C-alpha positions as semicolon CSV with decimal commas, in nm:
position;residue;x (nm);y (nm);z (nm)
1;M;0,002;0,006;0,007
2;S;0,105;0,291;-0,063
3;Q;0,121;0,630;0,111
4;A;0,068;1,003;0,040
5;N;0,381;1,211;-0,064
6;P;0,447;1,428;0,294
7;Y;0,582;1,691;0,098
8;D;0,255;1,744;-0,159
9;G;0,105;2,013;0,075
10;F;0,420;2,223;0,050
11;L;0,440;2,303;-0,283
12;G;0,099;2,395;-0,347
13;E;0,013;2,593;-0,689
14;R;0,398;2,761;-0,705
15;D;0,612;2,639;-0,941
16;F;0,863;2,381;-0,886
17;A;1,194;2,458;-1,113
18;E;1,116;2,874;-0,915
19;V;1,109;2,719;-0,594
20;L;1,434;2,501;-0,684
21;R;1,603;2,779;-0,812
22;E;1,534;2,957;-0,504
23;T;1,629;2,739;-0,209
24;P;1,997;2,761;-0,265
25;R;1,942;3,139;-0,226
26;R;1,697;3,164;0,063
27;V;1,929;2,852;0,219
28;R;2,283;3,095;0,194
29;E;2,082;3,384;0,344
30;L;1,923;3,157;0,577
31;A;2,289;3,044;0,731
32;G;2,373;3,349;0,720
33;R;2,145;3,495;0,927
34;L;2,191;3,208;1,208
35;G;2,611;3,238;1,209
36;A;2,786;2,967;1,358
37;A;2,565;2,981;1,687
38;G;2,254;2,949;1,559
39;L;2,339;2,670;1,284
40;E;2,374;2,456;1,608
41;R;2,007;2,564;1,730
42;S;1,691;2,342;1,704
43;L;1,358;2,421;1,708
44;E;1,336;2,200;1,985
45;P;1,504;1,932;2,189
46;G;1,599;1,560;1,984
47;K;1,534;1,727;1,694
48;W;1,799;1,849;1,408
49;P;2,029;2,183;1,463
50;A;2,000;2,396;1,127
51;R;2,355;2,264;1,066
52;G;2,194;1,910;1,057
53;I;1,907;2,052;0,821
54;L;2,188;2,180;0,614
55;C;2,363;1,874;0,604
56;H;2,037;1,675;0,504
57;L;1,946;1,887;0,202
58;A;2,309;1,842;0,108
59;D;2,234;1,439;0,150
60;C;1,922;1,451;-0,046
61;E;1,996;1,641;-0,347
62;I;2,258;1,375;-0,444
63;A;1,978;1,121;-0,371
64;F;1,668;1,345;-0,589
65;G;1,953;1,381;-0,837
66;F;2,049;1,015;-0,849
67;R;1,643;0,934;-0,921
68;L;1,564;1,217;-1,113
69;R;1,895;1,011;-1,356
70;Q;1,824;0,678;-1,313
71;T;1,414;0,779;-1,393
72;L;1,565;0,895;-1,771
73;S;1,765;0,630;-1,819
74;V;1,606;0,309;-1,645
75;D;1,260;0,195;-1,794
76;D;0,960;0,174;-1,458
77;H;1,256;0,234;-1,244
78;V;1,218;0,152;-0,863
79;M;1,348;0,397;-0,632
80;Q;1,544;0,294;-0,330
81;P;1,423;0,492;-0,062
82;F;1,739;0,562;0,266
83;D;1,674;0,614;0,608
84;Q;1,787;0,968;0,674
85;E;1,894;0,891;0,996
86;K;2,117;0,672;0,953
87;W;2,220;0,885;0,701
88;A;2,305;1,173;0,961
89;R;2,524;1,023;1,145
90;S;2,807;1,108;1,006
91;Y;2,700;1,495;1,051
92;G;2,873;1,566;1,299
93;P;3,202;1,739;1,194
94;V;3,018;1,920;0,884
95;S;3,043;2,243;0,938
96;G;2,668;2,460;0,770
97;Q;2,914;2,612;0,551
98;H;3,027;2,308;0,348
99;A;2,693;2,150;0,382
100;V;2,567;2,497;0,183
101;E;2,878;2,430;-0,036
102;V;2,770;2,093;-0,170
103;F;2,386;2,143;-0,137
104;T;2,442;2,443;-0,388
105;A;2,678;2,307;-0,620
106;L;2,503;1,970;-0,647
107;R;2,152;2,157;-0,685
108;G;2,322;2,342;-1,018
109;W;2,388;2,079;-1,151
110;N;2,003;1,876;-1,106
111;L;1,853;2,285;-1,230
112;A;2,106;2,191;-1,552
113;L;1,917;1,836;-1,590
114;L;1,603;1,926;-1,553
115;K;1,584;2,262;-1,740
116;G;1,656;2,015;-2,045
117;L;1,435;1,796;-2,036
118;T;1,141;1,790;-2,344
119;P;0,780;1,701;-2,171
120;A;0,802;1,365;-2,249
121;E;1,084;1,290;-2,051
122;L;0,933;1,462;-1,754
123;D;0,647;1,220;-1,781
124;R;0,876;0,911;-1,745
125;R;0,766;0,721;-1,450
126;A;0,947;0,549;-1,191
127;S;0,787;0,406;-0,846
128;H;0,911;0,458;-0,491
129;P;0,803;0,164;-0,296
130;Q;0,606;0,358;-0,041
131;R;0,448;0,608;-0,219
132;G;0,370;0,386;-0,597
133;E;0,421;0,514;-0,943
134;M;0,528;0,856;-0,969
135;R;0,665;1,066;-1,283
136;L;1,013;1,241;-1,280
137;R;0,765;1,572;-1,299
138;T;0,654;1,481;-0,959
139;I;0,996;1,365;-0,828
140;A;1,090;1,736;-0,906
141;E;0,763;1,864;-0,709
142;T;0,880;1,685;-0,394
143;M;1,232;1,815;-0,399
144;A;1,131;2,177;-0,398
145;G;0,839;2,073;-0,144
146;H;1,133;1,876;0,031
147;D;1,263;2,272;0,019
148;L;1,001;2,453;0,147
149;N;0,968;2,244;0,438
150;H;1,274;2,275;0,528
151;L;1,317;2,609;0,472
152;Q;1,024;2,667;0,700
153;Q;1,220;2,471;0,962
154;L;1,542;2,728;0,932
155;E;1,337;3,004;0,931
156;K;1,183;2,898;1,249
157;I;1,509;2,849;1,447
158;A;1,638;3,175;1,275
159;G;1,326;3,319;1,398
160;Q;1,355;3,179;1,748
161;M;1,739;3,334;1,766
162;E;1,620;3,667;1,679
163;A;1,351;3,661;1,923
164;G;1,620;3,546;2,187
165;A;1,404;3,244;2,249
166;D;1,581;2,986;2,446
167;S;1,623;2,664;2,211
168;A;1,846;2,383;2,270
169;P;2,077;2,273;2,043
170;A;2,040;1,908;1,938
């Protein structure tokens, strides 16, 4: 049985390509607003700090890029899910700035791919073991919704920090 895409509600009527293009700038701005201390803050105890969210965005850009390319090159590709908590175990020594740089570079590479796709290529099918059949366009829309979700989290952390609210590092 397939589950709904958890990022559907974030995109709404927005154009996925516009969100994907805009996210690296917003990530850089938020990382700058947060500074070194803010990057170690989380929304609440037990949640990733802002730096962890940045690392997660970089990791996901790798996974999304692979999914896009496999969907283009393999008929009826079956995507492999990943355990984000297990991937996050490696984030300890990674700086927020490095995560932003990696995310930005990978997003640029993925945008170059998406920019040249035809309508038929955007309509190529793949499937996700938990979410069922998807089109390549749906993967790109998922990327954009995922971006918006994590940008909201980073905005909240920045807002808490700027308001002087206590937020324990994760």
